[in-house]
Coordinates of C-alpha atoms and ligand atoms in Angstrom, one line a residue:
M1 CA -61.3 18.8 6.6
D2 CA -62.6 20.5 9.9
H3 CA -62.4 16.9 11.4
L4 CA -58.4 17.2 11.4
K5 CA -58.5 19.9 13.7
Q6 CA -59.3 16.9 16.5
L7 CA -55.4 15.4 15.4
I8 CA -54.1 18.8 15.8
R9 CA -52.4 19.8 19.5
E10 CA -52.8 23.3 20.5
I11 CA -50.1 24.7 23.0
P12 CA -50.9 27.8 24.6
D13 CA -47.8 30.3 24.9
W14 CA -45.5 28.7 22.9
P15 CA -42.7 29.5 21.9
K16 CA -43.5 32.9 23.7
P17 CA -46.5 34.3 25.7
G18 CA -49.6 35.1 23.6
I19 CA -48.9 32.8 20.7
L20 CA -51.4 29.5 20.2
F21 CA -49.1 27.0 18.6
Y22 CA -50.6 24.4 16.3
D23 CA -48.5 21.3 16.6
I24 CA -49.1 19.2 13.7
T25 CA -46.8 16.1 15.1
T26 CA -50.1 14.7 16.5
L27 CA -51.8 14.8 13.4
M28 CA -48.6 13.2 11.5
K29 CA -48.4 10.3 13.8
D30 CA -51.7 9.4 12.9
H31 CA -51.9 7.5 9.4
K32 CA -55.1 8.3 8.2
G33 CA -54.7 12.1 8.8
F34 CA -51.4 12.3 7.3
S35 CA -52.4 10.4 4.1
E36 CA -55.5 12.9 4.0
V37 CA -53.2 16.0 4.2
I38 CA -50.5 14.6 1.9
A39 CA -53.4 14.0 -0.7
G40 CA -55.2 17.5 0.4
L41 CA -52.3 19.5 -0.4
Q42 CA -52.3 18.1 -3.9
T43 CA -55.9 19.4 -4.6
G44 CA -55.4 23.3 -5.1
V45 CA -53.7 23.1 -8.4
S46 CA -53.7 20.6 -11.3
P47 CA -50.4 18.6 -11.6
A48 CA -50.0 19.6 -15.0
D49 CA -49.6 23.2 -13.8
V50 CA -46.8 22.0 -11.6
D51 CA -43.0 21.3 -12.5
V52 CA -41.8 21.1 -9.0
V53 CA -42.7 21.1 -5.4
L54 CA -40.9 23.5 -2.9
G55 CA -40.8 22.9 0.9
I56 CA -39.6 25.5 3.6
E57 CA -37.3 24.4 6.6
A58 CA -38.6 23.0 9.0
R59 CA -41.9 21.9 9.2
G60 CA -42.5 22.3 5.3
F61 CA -40.2 19.4 5.2
F62 CA -42.8 17.2 7.1
F63 CA -45.0 17.4 4.1
A64 CA -43.4 18.8 0.5
P65 CA -41.1 15.8 -0.1
T66 CA -44.1 13.6 0.1
V67 CA -46.3 15.7 -1.7
A68 CA -43.8 15.9 -4.5
H69 CA -43.1 12.2 -4.8
S70 CA -47.1 11.7 -4.6
M71 CA -47.3 14.3 -7.5
G72 CA -44.8 12.7 -9.5
K73 CA -42.8 15.9 -9.3
G74 CA -39.2 16.7 -7.9
F75 CA -38.5 18.7 -4.4
I76 CA -36.8 21.7 -3.8
P77 CA -35.5 22.7 -0.1
V78 CA -35.4 26.5 1.2
R79 CA -33.4 26.4 4.2
K80 CA -32.2 28.9 7.0
P81 CA -28.7 30.7 6.5
K82 CA -25.6 28.7 5.9
K83 CA -27.3 25.3 5.3
L84 CA -27.0 24.8 1.8
P85 CA -23.6 24.0 0.2
W86 CA -23.9 25.6 -3.1
E87 CA -24.1 29.3 -4.2
T88 CA -27.5 30.9 -2.8
E89 CA -30.0 33.9 -3.2
S90 CA -31.2 34.9 0.0
V91 CA -34.2 37.0 1.3
Q92 CA -35.0 38.6 5.0
Y93 CA -38.9 38.4 6.1
A94 CA -40.7 39.2 9.5
L95 CA -42.5 36.3 11.2
E96 CA -45.4 36.2 13.6
Y97 CA -42.7 36.2 16.4
G98 CA -39.5 37.8 15.0
F99 CA -37.4 38.2 11.9
D100 CA -35.4 35.4 10.1
T101 CA -33.3 34.8 6.5
L102 CA -34.2 32.1 3.9
E103 CA -32.0 30.6 1.2
I104 CA -32.3 28.5 -2.1
H105 CA -29.6 27.4 -4.2
K106 CA -29.4 29.6 -7.3
D107 CA -29.9 26.8 -9.8
A108 CA -32.7 25.2 -7.7
V109 CA -35.2 26.6 -10.0
Q110 CA -34.9 27.0 -13.7
P111 CA -36.4 30.1 -15.5
G112 CA -40.1 29.3 -16.2
Q113 CA -40.5 26.6 -13.9
R114 CA -43.9 26.6 -12.3
V115 CA -43.5 25.9 -8.3
L116 CA -45.7 24.6 -5.9
I117 CA -44.9 26.2 -2.5
V118 CA -46.0 23.7 0.6
D119 CA -45.7 24.8 4.4
D120 CA -47.3 23.7 7.7
V121 CA -48.8 27.0 8.6
L122 CA -49.9 30.2 7.0
A123 CA -49.8 33.0 9.6
T124 CA -48.9 36.3 8.8
G125 CA -47.8 35.4 5.2
G126 CA -44.1 37.1 5.7
T127 CA -42.8 33.5 5.2
A128 CA -44.6 32.3 2.0
A129 CA -44.5 36.0 0.6
A130 CA -40.4 35.8 1.3
V131 CA -40.4 32.4 -0.6
A132 CA -42.4 33.7 -3.6
Q133 CA -40.1 36.4 -4.0
L134 CA -37.0 33.7 -4.0
V135 CA -38.6 31.6 -6.4
E136 CA -39.5 34.9 -9.0
K137 CA -35.7 36.0 -8.4
L138 CA -34.6 33.1 -10.0
G139 CA -36.9 33.4 -12.8
G140 CA -39.2 30.9 -11.3
K141 CA -43.3 31.2 -11.7
V142 CA -45.3 30.2 -8.5
A143 CA -48.0 27.8 -9.6
G144 CA -49.7 28.1 -6.1
F145 CA -49.1 27.7 -2.2
A146 CA -50.8 24.6 -0.4
F147 CA -50.9 24.9 3.6
V148 CA -51.9 22.4 6.4
I149 CA -53.1 25.3 8.5
E150 CA -54.3 28.8 7.7
L151 CA -54.9 31.3 10.4
D152 CA -57.5 33.6 8.9
F153 CA -57.2 36.2 11.5
L154 CA -53.8 37.2 10.3
S155 CA -54.7 37.7 6.7
G156 CA -51.7 36.0 5.7
R157 CA -53.6 35.5 2.3
D158 CA -53.6 39.0 1.6
K159 CA -49.8 39.0 1.0
L160 CA -49.8 36.6 -1.5
N161 CA -52.0 38.5 -4.1
G162 CA -53.1 37.0 -6.9
Y163 CA -51.4 33.4 -6.4
P164 CA -53.8 30.4 -5.8
V165 CA -53.8 29.5 -2.0
H166 CA -55.1 26.3 -0.8
S167 CA -55.2 25.6 3.1
L168 CA -57.2 22.5 4.5
V169 CA -57.8 23.2 8.2
H170 CA -58.8 27.1 9.1
Y171 CA -58.6 28.9 12.4
Ligands
AMP1 P1 -45.7 33.5 8.7 O1 -44.6 33.9 8.1 O2 -46.1 34.7 9.9 O3 -47.0 33.1 7.7 O4 -45.3 32.2 9.6 C1 -45.4 31.0 8.9 C2 -44.4 30.1 9.6 O5 -44.3 30.1 11.1 C3 -44.9 28.8 9.4 O6 -43.9 27.9 8.7 C4 -44.8 27.8 11.0 O7 -44.2 26.9 10.9 C5 -44.9 29.1 11.7 N1 -46.0 29.5 12.5 C6 -46.4 30.7 12.6 N2 -47.4 30.8 13.6 C7 -47.6 29.8 14.2 C8 -48.5 29.1 15.0 N3 -49.6 29.7 15.8 N4 -48.7 27.8 15.0 C9 -47.7 26.9 14.6 N5 -46.6 27.5 13.6 C10 -46.6 28.5 13.4

């Protein structure tokens, strides 16, 4: 899927010096590229092994609901603090650039449900590992992770030990 790289815009020093930001808005506005991504994100796991698809705010929301719809599954949002209206479970995690907290509704995942976690970029793996913790706190099981982009040099995959990790484009 390396041809998708020509649709991904690279922005040096954003949001701060030293970060090379991979902008997927240029990929999403290309119909063929976007369709390939939605199809590709589903190929790492068998649909029979997934009960529900989870997306991480904000850029995970660009992909996860469409993947869920396409797989015939429901969608669960994981959001930034104080956005979800019902009782939540929360987790703090380290980013490539800073710290943050994420929340999930306490009743979003049923015990034993198998959850496919979708996000745009796997960088250090802090976000994805935190979301796996949230799913497991609720008694769910991580069916796997699907990313549009993986930054191999940050070894984020090592934080997701044991889970299937599927990324479409590697840098
Ligand atoms: P991490 O927790 O370090 O794996 O960071 C993952 C999250 O940060 C993803 O949800 C991305 O949206 C964002 N992110 C981190 N690094 C980059 C980057 N170089 N380009 C675009 N997004 C990034």
